[in-house]
Amino acid sequence: MSPRNEESSGDAVNRILEAATELFAQHGFDHVSMNTVAEAARVSKANVFHHFKSKDELYVRAMRQACEASRSSLEVMANGEGDAWQRIRLFIDEHLAHMLDNTRDSRLILREVVENRPGAGQRLAQEVFRDNFNRLVELIGQCQREGALRADLDPVFFSTLLLGANVFFFQSQEVLRHLDGVEFADEPGRYGAMFVDVLMRGAMGGPADNEGM
Amino acid sequence: MSPRNEESSGDAVNRILEAATELFAQHGFDHVSMNTVAEAARVSKANVFHHFKSKDELYVRAMRQACEASRSSLEVMANGEGDAWQRIRLFIDEHLAHMLDNTRDSRLILREVVENRPGAGQRLAQEVFRDNFNRLVELIGQCQREGALRADLDPVFFSTLLLGANVFFFQSQEVLRHLDGVEFADEPGRYGAMFVDVLMRGAMGGPADNEGM
DNA sequence: TTGCGAACCGACCGGTCGGTCAGTATTATG
DNA sequence: CATAATACTGACCGACCGGTCGGTTCGCAA
C-alpha cells in the first residue's frame, strides 16, 4: 500500500500536495477545482483521485501539512536567553514574522478559522494553536513570578491579546493600508514594537488605579 | 425604471435582499446558490435575476446593506457624556456588543476581509470602517489633549489596536472556546473590560521607561 | 518470461451552477 | 377597454464541478 519508490510516485503526491496547499491558500477551497490542482501538479485529474480519495481528503491533508509546518517552525522560538520579559517580546516578534513569511499556510489556517465549519474550531485549537498558546501562557506566568508583570492579570487572557493583535494585523493589512493615517500597515516591525510596548506597559506594575468604572 | 409601487415590487426585492444577506453571511458566497436565495425569498429564480442582474450584484447589494446597517448602528455611539476616557471605554464596549448582536452582518463583512479579493480592502476601508475608525482616532486625540493618555502614542495605531482586539475576539470565539484555561470565551463583557483595562494602562501616563530593546 | 499491483490516463457521468428566454399575470394609465 | 410596462414564472442551456471507469504503462519479484 505504501509507495515503493520515493522518486516517481512520491514525487507526484508531493507535487499534488504542494499545488493544492498553494491554491487552497490563495483562492479558498471552493474556488479551486481538482482539475486546476491536477494541471498545477502536471498530473491527470484521475491520478489526483488515485492518491487522494476525495477533494476533502486532499484539503485536510494540505491543512494538516500547513499546521505541522507552522507548529514546528514556531517550536524553536523563544527558547533563547534573556529574562521572561524579553522572551515574550521575541516570541511575539517571531510569531508575526512567521505569519508574514508563511502567508500561504497562515492564510489557509485563517480561512479555516473564519469559515467556522462545525468541529473546525476545536481541531484547530488542539492541533495548531494549543502548543504555542500554552508556551506563551507559561512565559507570561514566569514574568509574573519574576514580578515583571502584575499578578492580578490573567495570563491566559494576556496571551490571547498578544497573539490576537498579531493575527489581526496579518489579516487586516490590506484594509489598514487604505485607512487614513495608517503608516505602519507595511511596517510589521514598527507595529510589533508599538503594540508590545503598549501591552507590556499595560501589564506592568502595581494594581489598577484608573478612575471610573 | 424605478419601481412604481413600494408594496408589491419592493416587497419581493426586500425579501430577496434579506434572504441573500442572511444566507451569504451564514454560508459564504460560494455555498449559496441563486436557487436557494429564490426559495428562501419565496420567489422564482428567474425573478431574482429580474431584479438583480447577476449573483455578484446581489452580493454587492447585500454587502452594501450590511455595511450601512453596521455604520449607522454605530453612528449614535459614544456621543454621550463623560470624559474622553470613559467615552473610549463606552465606544469599545458598544462596538463589541454590536458585532455580537449583529453576527449576520459582521460575519459577512469579516468574510470579505479574509477573502482578500482585489479592491475589496479599499472598498471596505472607505465604506465601512473609515467613519468609525476616524471617530475613535479623534476620541483618542482628545484623550491625549486632556492629558489622560501619553502624547507620544500614535492615536491611529492605538485605535487599530482597540478595534483589532474586538474583531479578533469576535472571529476567534469558537477557537478560544477550545483552548485551555480560556474562561472568557463566552463572556464578552469580561473580555472587553480586561482588554480595555490593559490597553488603557499601557496608553496612560508618562514616557516610555521599559528596559531592554 | 511472466505475473501482478501500483501509477497513470482519456473519456465519461450525474448533478449543480449561473444565467437566459419565451410567455403569462398584474397593474397603472390613456 | 386597450395598451404598454413591469412583475413574475417554468423550462431550459452550456459550462463546469467532483468523481468514476476501463484500460495502459511501469517496476519489481518469482
Short mmCIF file of C-alpha atoms (C1' of nucleotides) in Angstrom, two decimals:
data_model
loop_
_atom_site.label_atom_id
_atom_site.label_comp_id
_atom_site.label_asym_id
_atom_site.label_seq_id
_atom_site.Cartn_x
_atom_site.Cartn_y
_atom_site.Cartn_z
CA MET A 1 0.00 0.00 0.00
CA SER A 2 2.84 2.36 0.84
CA PRO A 3 4.62 3.71 -2.23
CA ARG A 4 7.58 1.59 -3.31
CA ASN A 5 9.78 4.22 -4.86
CA GLU A 6 10.05 7.69 -3.37
CA GLU A 7 11.26 9.31 -6.59
CA SER A 8 8.47 8.77 -9.06
CA SER A 9 5.32 8.13 -7.06
CA GLY A 10 6.11 10.21 -4.01
CA ASP A 11 7.10 12.97 -6.35
CA ALA A 12 3.63 13.21 -7.84
CA VAL A 13 1.98 13.05 -4.44
CA ASN A 14 4.18 15.85 -3.18
CA ARG A 15 3.59 17.92 -6.27
CA ILE A 16 -0.15 17.50 -5.83
CA LEU A 17 0.01 18.37 -2.16
CA GLU A 18 2.18 21.39 -2.79
CA ALA A 19 -0.03 22.67 -5.58
CA ALA A 20 -3.16 22.09 -3.54
CA THR A 21 -1.79 23.90 -0.49
CA GLU A 22 -0.77 26.87 -2.59
CA LEU A 23 -4.05 27.04 -4.47
CA PHE A 24 -6.29 26.49 -1.45
CA ALA A 25 -4.44 29.19 0.47
CA GLN A 26 -4.63 31.59 -2.44
CA HIS A 27 -8.21 31.11 -3.58
CA GLY A 28 -10.00 29.09 -0.92
CA PHE A 29 -11.48 25.63 -1.05
CA ASP A 30 -14.42 26.39 -3.30
CA HIS A 31 -12.50 28.34 -5.91
CA VAL A 32 -10.07 25.53 -6.55
CA SER A 33 -11.14 22.66 -8.79
CA MET A 34 -9.49 19.29 -8.84
CA ASN A 35 -8.73 19.95 -12.49
CA THR A 36 -6.76 23.06 -11.55
CA VAL A 37 -4.82 21.15 -8.91
CA ALA A 38 -4.07 18.41 -11.41
CA GLU A 39 -2.82 20.86 -14.01
CA ALA A 40 -0.68 22.73 -11.50
CA ALA A 41 0.84 19.43 -10.40
CA ARG A 42 1.29 18.32 -14.03
CA VAL A 43 -0.80 15.24 -13.43
CA SER A 44 -4.12 13.94 -14.69
CA LYS A 45 -7.18 14.58 -12.60
CA ALA A 46 -7.82 10.86 -12.32
CA ASN A 47 -4.39 10.45 -10.83
CA VAL A 48 -5.17 13.02 -8.17
CA PHE A 49 -8.15 10.90 -7.20
CA HIS A 50 -5.92 7.87 -7.24
CA HIS A 51 -3.76 9.35 -4.50
CA PHE A 52 -6.47 11.25 -2.60
CA LYS A 53 -9.85 9.69 -2.45
CA SER A 54 -11.75 12.95 -2.38
CA LYS A 55 -11.30 16.68 -2.58
CA ASP A 56 -11.99 16.89 1.13
CA GLU A 57 -9.21 14.46 1.94
CA LEU A 58 -6.82 16.47 -0.19
CA TYR A 59 -7.84 19.61 1.65
CA VAL A 60 -7.46 18.05 5.06
CA ARG A 61 -4.03 16.76 4.13
CA ALA A 62 -2.99 20.20 2.91
CA MET A 63 -4.31 21.74 6.11
CA ARG A 64 -2.52 19.21 8.26
CA GLN A 65 0.72 19.86 6.45
CA ALA A 66 0.36 23.60 6.85
CA CYS A 67 -0.41 23.16 10.53
CA GLU A 68 2.58 20.96 11.16
CA ALA A 69 4.88 23.29 9.27
CA SER A 70 3.54 26.19 11.22
CA ARG A 71 3.87 24.46 14.56
CA SER A 72 7.35 23.07 14.05
CA SER A 73 8.55 26.36 12.66
CA LEU A 74 7.46 28.14 15.80
CA GLU A 75 8.72 25.41 18.07
CA VAL A 76 12.26 26.69 18.21
CA MET A 77 11.05 30.13 19.12
CA ALA A 78 11.73 31.98 22.29
CA ASN A 79 13.95 29.34 23.77
CA GLY A 80 16.81 31.83 23.79
CA GLU A 81 18.35 33.68 26.67
CA GLY A 82 17.21 36.75 28.48
CA ASP A 83 14.56 37.31 31.07
CA ALA A 84 10.97 36.28 30.55
CA TRP A 85 10.08 39.81 29.52
CA GLN A 86 12.50 39.85 26.62
CA ARG A 87 11.48 36.37 25.63
CA ILE A 88 7.88 37.46 25.33
CA ARG A 89 8.92 40.30 23.05
CA LEU A 90 10.94 37.89 20.98
CA PHE A 91 8.12 35.40 20.85
CA ILE A 92 5.68 37.97 19.55
CA ASP A 93 8.12 39.38 17.04
CA GLU A 94 8.91 35.98 15.66
CA HIS A 95 5.29 34.97 15.61
CA LEU A 96 4.33 37.93 13.45
CA ALA A 97 7.37 37.49 11.25
CA HIS A 98 6.49 33.85 10.82
CA MET A 99 2.96 34.65 9.69
CA LEU A 100 4.20 37.23 7.22
CA ASP A 101 6.88 34.88 5.89
CA ASN A 102 4.48 31.97 5.52
CA THR A 103 1.47 33.77 4.15
CA ARG A 104 0.46 30.64 2.32
CA ASP A 105 -0.02 28.43 5.34
CA SER A 106 -1.21 31.26 7.53
CA ARG A 107 -3.94 32.27 5.12
CA LEU A 108 -5.03 28.66 4.81
CA ILE A 109 -5.39 28.35 8.56
CA LEU A 110 -7.01 31.73 8.96
CA ARG A 111 -9.54 30.87 6.29
CA GLU A 112 -10.48 27.84 8.31
CA VAL A 113 -10.99 29.95 11.42
CA VAL A 114 -13.31 32.37 9.68
CA GLU A 115 -15.11 29.70 7.73
CA ASN A 116 -16.29 28.38 11.07
CA ARG A 117 -17.41 24.98 9.94
CA PRO A 118 -18.55 22.69 12.74
CA GLY A 119 -15.72 21.00 14.57
CA ALA A 120 -13.05 23.04 12.84
CA GLY A 121 -12.59 25.34 15.79
CA GLN A 122 -11.84 22.52 18.14
CA ARG A 123 -9.49 20.79 15.74
CA LEU A 124 -7.54 23.96 15.02
CA ALA A 125 -7.33 24.79 18.68
CA GLN A 126 -5.90 21.39 19.51
CA GLU A 127 -3.68 20.75 16.52
CA VAL A 128 -2.33 24.17 15.71
CA PHE A 129 -2.66 26.70 18.43
CA ARG A 130 -2.58 24.83 21.71
CA ASP A 131 1.17 24.34 21.96
CA ASN A 132 2.24 27.86 21.16
CA PHE A 133 -0.58 29.28 23.16
CA ASN A 134 0.33 27.30 26.22
CA ARG A 135 4.00 28.16 25.87
CA LEU A 136 3.16 31.83 25.78
CA VAL A 137 0.91 31.44 28.80
CA GLU A 138 3.78 29.79 30.60
CA LEU A 139 6.15 32.60 29.63
CA ILE A 140 3.73 35.16 30.96
CA GLY A 141 3.35 33.20 34.17
CA GLN A 142 7.13 33.32 34.58
CA CYS A 143 7.06 37.04 34.06
CA GLN A 144 4.52 37.36 36.79
CA ARG A 145 6.53 35.25 39.18
CA GLU A 146 9.56 37.40 38.45
CA GLY A 147 7.49 40.41 39.32
CA ALA A 148 7.80 42.00 35.89
CA LEU A 149 4.08 41.73 35.27
CA ARG A 150 1.30 42.43 37.70
CA ALA A 151 -0.03 39.34 39.39
CA ASP A 152 -3.72 40.14 39.04
CA LEU A 153 -3.56 39.77 35.26
CA ASP A 154 -4.95 36.59 33.75
CA PRO A 155 -2.04 35.11 31.76
CA VAL A 156 -4.42 33.24 29.51
CA PHE A 157 -6.19 36.43 28.64
CA PHE A 158 -2.99 38.35 28.10
CA SER A 159 -1.69 35.63 25.84
CA THR A 160 -4.86 35.85 23.78
CA LEU A 161 -4.42 39.57 23.45
CA LEU A 162 -0.82 39.30 22.32
CA LEU A 163 -1.49 36.68 19.68
CA GLY A 164 -4.72 38.33 18.65
CA ALA A 165 -3.01 41.59 17.89
CA ASN A 166 -0.64 39.75 15.59
CA VAL A 167 -3.36 37.81 13.83
CA PHE A 168 -5.45 40.92 13.38
CA PHE A 169 -2.56 42.80 11.83
CA PHE A 170 -1.80 39.96 9.49
CA GLN A 171 -5.34 39.56 8.24
CA SER A 172 -6.24 43.23 8.07
CA GLN A 173 -3.14 44.53 6.37
CA GLU A 174 -4.98 45.17 3.13
CA VAL A 175 -7.74 47.12 4.85
CA LEU A 176 -5.35 49.02 7.07
CA ARG A 177 -3.45 50.20 4.04
CA HIS A 178 -6.49 52.16 2.97
CA LEU A 179 -7.37 53.81 6.25
CA ASP A 180 -6.34 57.40 6.84
CA GLY A 181 -3.15 57.90 8.69
CA VAL A 182 -2.17 54.26 8.98
CA GLU A 183 1.51 54.43 8.22
CA PHE A 184 2.53 51.18 9.84
CA ALA A 185 0.50 48.94 7.54
CA ASP A 186 3.63 47.95 5.67
CA GLU A 187 5.94 48.04 8.66
CA PRO A 188 5.19 44.99 10.76
CA GLY A 189 8.32 45.64 12.76
CA ARG A 190 7.12 49.05 13.84
CA TYR A 191 3.64 47.75 14.51
CA GLY A 192 5.00 44.90 16.59
CA ALA A 193 7.26 47.17 18.58
CA MET A 194 4.44 49.60 19.28
CA PHE A 195 1.88 47.08 20.34
CA VAL A 196 4.20 45.05 22.51
CA ASP A 197 5.19 48.32 24.12
CA VAL A 198 1.61 49.32 24.88
CA LEU A 199 0.54 45.90 26.04
CA MET A 200 3.60 45.41 28.20
CA ARG A 201 3.15 48.77 29.84
CA GLY A 202 -0.47 47.85 30.48
CA ALA A 203 0.57 44.58 32.02
CA MET A 204 3.30 46.02 34.19
CA GLY A 205 3.49 47.33 37.67
CA GLY A 206 1.10 47.54 40.52
CA PRO A 207 -2.64 47.22 40.97
CA ALA A 208 -5.23 49.05 38.94
CA ASP A 209 -5.59 52.73 39.73
CA ASN A 210 -7.55 54.09 36.82
CA GLU A 211 -10.51 56.28 37.59
CA GLY A 212 -14.14 55.47 36.75
CA MET A 213 -15.94 52.20 36.06
CA MET B 1 -37.40 52.43 -14.50
CA SER B 2 -37.79 52.93 -10.80
CA PRO B 3 -40.42 50.71 -9.19
CA ARG B 4 -43.85 52.28 -9.18
CA ASN B 5 -45.33 50.74 -6.07
CA GLU B 6 -43.32 50.05 -2.96
CA GLU B 7 -45.69 47.41 -1.65
CA SER B 8 -45.63 44.61 -4.21
CA SER B 9 -42.37 45.01 -6.11
CA GLY B 10 -40.33 46.41 -3.27
CA ASP B 11 -41.58 43.61 -1.11
CA ALA B 12 -40.05 40.91 -3.27
CA VAL B 13 -36.84 42.88 -3.68
CA ASN B 14 -36.54 43.28 0.05
CA ARG B 15 -37.29 39.66 0.68
CA ILE B 16 -34.61 38.66 -1.79
CA LEU B 17 -32.11 41.05 -0.27
CA GLU B 18 -32.86 39.90 3.25
CA ALA B 19 -32.62 36.25 2.35
CA ALA B 20 -29.41 36.81 0.44
CA THR B 21 -27.78 38.74 3.28
CA GLU B 22 -28.69 36.05 5.76
CA LEU B 23 -27.54 33.20 3.55
CA PHE B 24 -24.33 34.85 2.40
CA ALA B 25 -23.40 35.67 5.98
CA GLN B 26 -24.19 32.17 7.14
CA HIS B 27 -22.62 30.09 4.40
CA GLY B 28 -20.47 32.39 2.29
CA PHE B 29 -20.80 33.48 -1.31
CA ASP B 30 -19.89 30.18 -2.92
CA HIS B 31 -22.10 27.99 -0.79
CA VAL B 32 -25.23 29.94 -1.62
CA SER B 33 -26.94 29.26 -4.93
CA MET B 34 -29.37 31.63 -6.57
CA ASN B 35 -31.92 28.85 -6.31
CA THR B 36 -31.55 28.78 -2.56
CA VAL B 37 -31.94 32.53 -2.35
CA ALA B 38 -35.04 32.35 -4.53
CA GLU B 39 -36.60 29.66 -2.38
CA ALA B 40 -35.83 31.48 0.83
CA ALA B 41 -37.42 34.62 -0.61
CA ARG B 42 -40.40 32.63 -1.92
CA VAL B 43 -39.72 33.79 -5.46
CA SER B 44 -38.68 32.12 -8.68
CA LYS B 45 -35.02 32.12 -9.56
CA ALA B 46 -35.76 33.95 -12.80
CA ASN B 47 -37.37 36.71 -10.79
CA VAL B 48 -34.24 37.11 -8.72
CA PHE B 49 -32.39 37.70 -11.96
CA HIS B 50 -35.10 40.11 -13.00
CA HIS B 51 -34.32 42.34 -10.02
CA PHE B 52 -30.58 41.68 -9.75
CA LYS B 53 -28.74 41.21 -12.96
CA SER B 54 -26.16 38.83 -11.55
CA LYS B 55 -25.20 36.96 -8.42
CA ASP B 56 -22.35 39.39 -7.94
CA GLU B 57 -24.68 42.37 -7.99
CA LEU B 58 -26.89 40.69 -5.43
CA TYR B 59 -23.87 40.05 -3.25
CA VAL B 60 -22.61 43.60 -3.53
CA ARG B 61 -26.05 44.94 -2.67
CA ALA B 62 -26.23 42.65 0.36
CA MET B 63 -22.77 43.76 1.42
CA ARG B 64 -23.64 47.40 0.99
CA GLN B 65 -26.77 46.97 3.05
CA ALA B 66 -24.86 45.21 5.80
CA CYS B 67 -22.24 47.93 5.75
CA GLU B 68 -24.78 50.73 6.01
CA ALA B 69 -26.63 48.99 8.80
CA SER B 70 -23.38 48.46 10.62
CA ARG B 71 -22.27 52.04 10.16
CA SER B 72 -25.49 53.72 11.08
CA SER B 73 -25.95 51.47 14.09
CA LEU B 74 -22.59 52.55 15.42
CA GLU B 75 -23.12 56.16 14.46
CA VAL B 76 -25.04 57.03 17.56
CA MET B 77 -22.36 55.51 19.70
CA ALA B 78 -20.16 57.29 22.14
CA ASN B 79 -21.80 60.62 21.74
CA GLY B 80 -22.73 60.51 25.41
CA GLU B 81 -21.33 62.40 28.32
CA GLY B 82 -18.26 61.83 30.39
CA ASP B 83 -14.63 62.49 29.72
CA ALA B 84 -12.90 61.17 26.63
CA TRP B 85 -11.52 58.27 28.61
CA GLN B 86 -14.93 56.96 29.55
CA ARG B 87 -16.19 57.54 26.05
CA ILE B 88 -13.46 55.35 24.65
CA ARG B 89 -14.45 52.59 27.04
CA LEU B 90 -18.06 53.01 26.01
CA PHE B 91 -17.17 53.05 22.34
CA ILE B 92 -15.27 49.80 22.58
CA ASP B 93 -17.91 48.10 24.69
CA GLU B 94 -20.64 49.05 22.28
CA HIS B 95 -18.56 48.11 19.29
CA LEU B 96 -18.05 44.58 20.58
CA ALA B 97 -21.67 44.30 21.65
CA HIS B 98 -22.75 45.47 18.23
CA MET B 99 -20.68 42.81 16.50
CA LEU B 100 -22.04 40.10 18.75
CA ASP B 101 -25.60 41.31 18.30
CA ASN B 102 -25.30 41.55 14.53
CA THR B 103 -23.36 38.41 13.81
CA ARG B 104 -25.01 38.20 10.45
CA ASP B 105 -23.66 41.45 9.04
CA SER B 106 -20.41 41.19 10.94
CA ARG B 107 -19.61 37.76 9.59
CA LEU B 108 -20.45 38.92 6.08
CA ILE B 109 -18.03 41.82 6.36
CA LEU B 110 -15.36 39.75 8.06
CA ARG B 111 -15.58 37.15 5.35
CA GLU B 112 -14.88 39.86 2.83
CA VAL B 113 -11.81 40.96 4.76
CA VAL B 114 -10.32 37.50 4.85
CA GLU B 115 -11.34 36.63 1.31
CA ASN B 116 -8.98 39.38 0.25
CA ARG B 117 -10.23 39.79 -3.27
CA PRO B 118 -8.66 42.65 -5.18
CA GLY B 119 -10.18 46.02 -4.45
CA ALA B 120 -12.25 44.73 -1.57
CA GLY B 121 -9.85 46.02 1.04
CA GLN B 122 -10.07 49.55 -0.23
CA ARG B 123 -13.83 49.48 -0.60
CA LEU B 124 -14.35 48.10 2.89
CA ALA B 125 -11.96 50.61 4.34
CA GLN B 126 -13.78 53.50 2.75
CA GLU B 127 -17.37 52.40 3.03
CA VAL B 128 -17.46 50.58 6.33
CA PHE B 129 -14.58 51.28 8.63
CA ARG B 130 -13.39 54.76 7.84
CA ASP B 131 -16.02 56.68 9.78
CA ASN B 132 -15.88 54.71 13.00
CA PHE B 133 -12.15 54.44 12.77
CA ASN B 134 -11.70 58.16 12.38
CA ARG B 135 -14.11 58.90 15.20
CA LEU B 136 -12.15 56.66 17.52
CA VAL B 137 -8.91 58.29 16.42
CA GLU B 138 -10.45 61.64 17.24
CA LEU B 139 -11.59 60.41 20.65
CA ILE B 140 -8.10 59.23 21.42
CA GLY B 141 -6.66 62.51 20.29
CA GLN B 142 -8.98 64.25 22.74
CA CYS B 143 -7.79 61.97 25.50
CA GLN B 144 -4.23 62.92 24.72
CA ARG B 145 -5.03 66.63 24.74
CA GLU B 146 -6.71 66.15 28.11
CA GLY B 147 -3.55 64.51 29.34
CA ALA B 148 -5.22 61.20 30.12
CA LEU B 149 -3.12 59.39 27.54
CA ARG B 150 0.53 59.84 26.85
CA ALA B 151 1.25 62.15 23.96
CA ASP B 152 3.90 60.04 22.27
CA LEU B 153 1.35 57.37 21.36
CA ASP B 154 0.15 57.23 17.78
CA PRO B 155 -3.64 57.58 18.03
CA VAL B 156 -4.11 55.83 14.70
CA PHE B 157 -2.15 52.88 15.94
CA PHE B 158 -3.93 52.76 19.26
CA SER B 159 -7.28 52.89 17.51
CA THR B 160 -6.26 49.96 15.36
CA LEU B 161 -5.30 48.01 18.44
CA LEU B 162 -8.60 48.69 20.19
CA LEU B 163 -10.75 47.70 17.26
CA GLY B 164 -8.50 44.81 16.36
CA ALA B 165 -8.86 43.27 19.79
CA ASN B 166 -12.61 43.34 19.35
CA VAL B 167 -12.56 41.88 15.87
CA PHE B 168 -10.17 39.17 16.92
CA PHE B 169 -12.35 38.16 19.84
CA PHE B 170 -15.42 38.08 17.66
CA GLN B 171 -13.90 35.92 14.97
CA SER B 172 -11.94 33.61 17.21
CA GLN B 173 -14.59 32.85 19.77
CA GLU B 174 -15.04 29.32 18.52
CA VAL B 175 -11.33 28.57 18.67
CA LEU B 176 -10.88 30.27 22.04
CA ARG B 177 -13.57 28.09 23.49
CA HIS B 178 -11.33 25.09 22.95
CA LEU B 179 -8.08 26.45 24.32
CA ASP B 180 -7.03 25.51 27.81
CA GLY B 181 -7.92 27.93 30.52
CA VAL B 182 -9.85 30.36 28.37
CA GLU B 183 -12.79 31.15 30.58
CA PHE B 184 -13.80 34.45 29.00
CA ALA B 185 -14.68 32.99 25.59
CA ASP B 186 -18.36 33.28 26.36
CA GLU B 187 -18.11 36.43 28.43
CA PRO B 188 -17.51 39.29 26.03
CA GLY B 189 -18.20 41.75 28.82
CA ARG B 190 -15.38 40.41 30.93
CA TYR B 191 -13.08 40.21 27.94
CA GLY B 192 -13.87 43.78 26.97
CA ALA B 193 -13.32 45.06 30.48
CA MET B 194 -9.99 43.27 30.76
CA PHE B 195 -8.58 44.33 27.46
CA VAL B 196 -9.66 47.94 27.72
CA ASP B 197 -8.07 47.95 31.13
CA VAL B 198 -4.75 46.61 29.89
CA LEU B 199 -4.66 48.81 26.83
CA MET B 200 -5.64 51.91 28.74
CA ARG B 201 -2.97 51.34 31.34
CA GLY B 202 -0.48 50.86 28.54
CA ALA B 203 -1.55 54.10 26.97
CA MET B 204 -1.51 56.13 30.15
CA GLY B 205 1.00 58.18 31.89
CA GLY B 206 4.44 59.43 31.05
CA PRO B 207 7.16 58.50 28.58
CA ALA B 208 8.48 55.02 27.98
CA ASP B 209 10.74 53.64 30.66
CA ASN B 210 10.79 49.94 29.98
CA GLU B 211 14.14 48.23 29.99
CA GLY B 212 15.75 46.47 27.04
CA MET B 213 15.33 46.81 23.27
"C1'" DT C 1 9.44 -14.51 -19.04
"C1'" DT C 2 5.53 -14.00 -16.69
"C1'" DG C 3 2.54 -12.05 -13.34
"C1'" DC C 4 0.80 -8.56 -10.50
"C1'" DG C 5 -0.15 -4.38 -8.29
"C1'" DA C 6 0.55 0.40 -8.29
"C1'" DA C 7 0.82 4.69 -11.11
"C1'" DC C 8 -1.32 6.87 -14.52
"C1'" DC C 9 -4.50 8.48 -18.25
"C1'" DG C 10 -8.64 9.95 -21.54
"C1'" DA C 11 -13.21 9.73 -21.65
"C1'" DC C 12 -17.12 9.96 -19.45
"C1'" DC C 13 -21.25 10.54 -15.84
"C1'" DG C 14 -24.72 12.67 -12.92
"C1'" DG C 15 -25.57 16.79 -10.94
"C1'" DT C 16 -25.44 21.70 -9.94
"C1'" DC C 17 -24.37 26.08 -11.09
"C1'" DG C 18 -25.27 30.99 -13.00
"C1'" DG C 19 -27.87 32.75 -16.34
"C1'" DT C 20 -31.49 33.07 -20.39
"C1'" DC C 21 -35.86 33.06 -22.72
"C1'" DA C 22 -40.49 32.85 -24.19
"C1'" DG C 23 -44.52 33.55 -22.31
"C1'" DT C 24 -48.12 34.80 -18.59
"C1'" DA C 25 -50.14 37.58 -14.75
"C1'" DT C 26 -50.65 42.14 -12.86
"C1'" DT C 27 -51.10 46.85 -12.71
"C1'" DA C 28 -51.17 51.74 -13.95
"C1'" DT C 29 -52.53 54.85 -17.48
"C1'" DG C 30 -54.81 56.68 -21.81
"C1'" DC D 1 -61.50 48.81 -22.83
"C1'" DA D 2 -56.86 48.84 -24.99
"C1'" DT D 3 -52.19 49.06 -24.21
"C1'" DA D 4 -47.85 49.18 -22.56
"C1'" DA D 5 -44.70 48.37 -18.99
"C1'" DT D 6 -43.42 45.77 -15.29
"C1'" DA D 7 -43.53 41.50 -12.08
"C1'" DC D 8 -43.16 37.08 -12.40
"C1'" DT D 9 -42.67 32.02 -13.89
"C1'" DG D 10 -41.19 27.19 -15.65
"C1'" DA D 11 -38.42 25.23 -18.73
"C1'" DC D 12 -34.22 25.22 -20.45
"C1'" DC D 13 -28.93 25.95 -21.73
"C1'" DG D 14 -23.94 25.48 -21.67
"C1'" DA D 15 -20.22 25.22 -18.51
"C1'" DC D 16 -18.08 23.18 -15.02
"C1'" DC D 17 -17.90 20.51 -10.93
"C1'" DG D 18 -16.40 16.14 -8.11
"C1'" DG D 19 -15.90 11.68 -9.01
"C1'" DT D 20 -15.72 7.01 -11.78
"C1'" DC D 21 -14.32 3.61 -15.19
"C1'" DG D 22 -11.84 0.75 -18.46
"C1'" DG D 23 -7.68 0.30 -19.95
"C1'" DT D 24 -2.49 1.13 -20.47
"C1'" DT D 25 2.21 1.58 -18.71
"C1'" DC D 26 5.70 0.70 -15.46
"C1'" DG D 27 8.66 -1.56 -11.99
"C1'" DC D 28 9.64 -5.34 -9.33
"C1'" DA D 29 9.63 -10.20 -7.75
"C1'" DA D 30 9.19 -15.09 -8.68
#
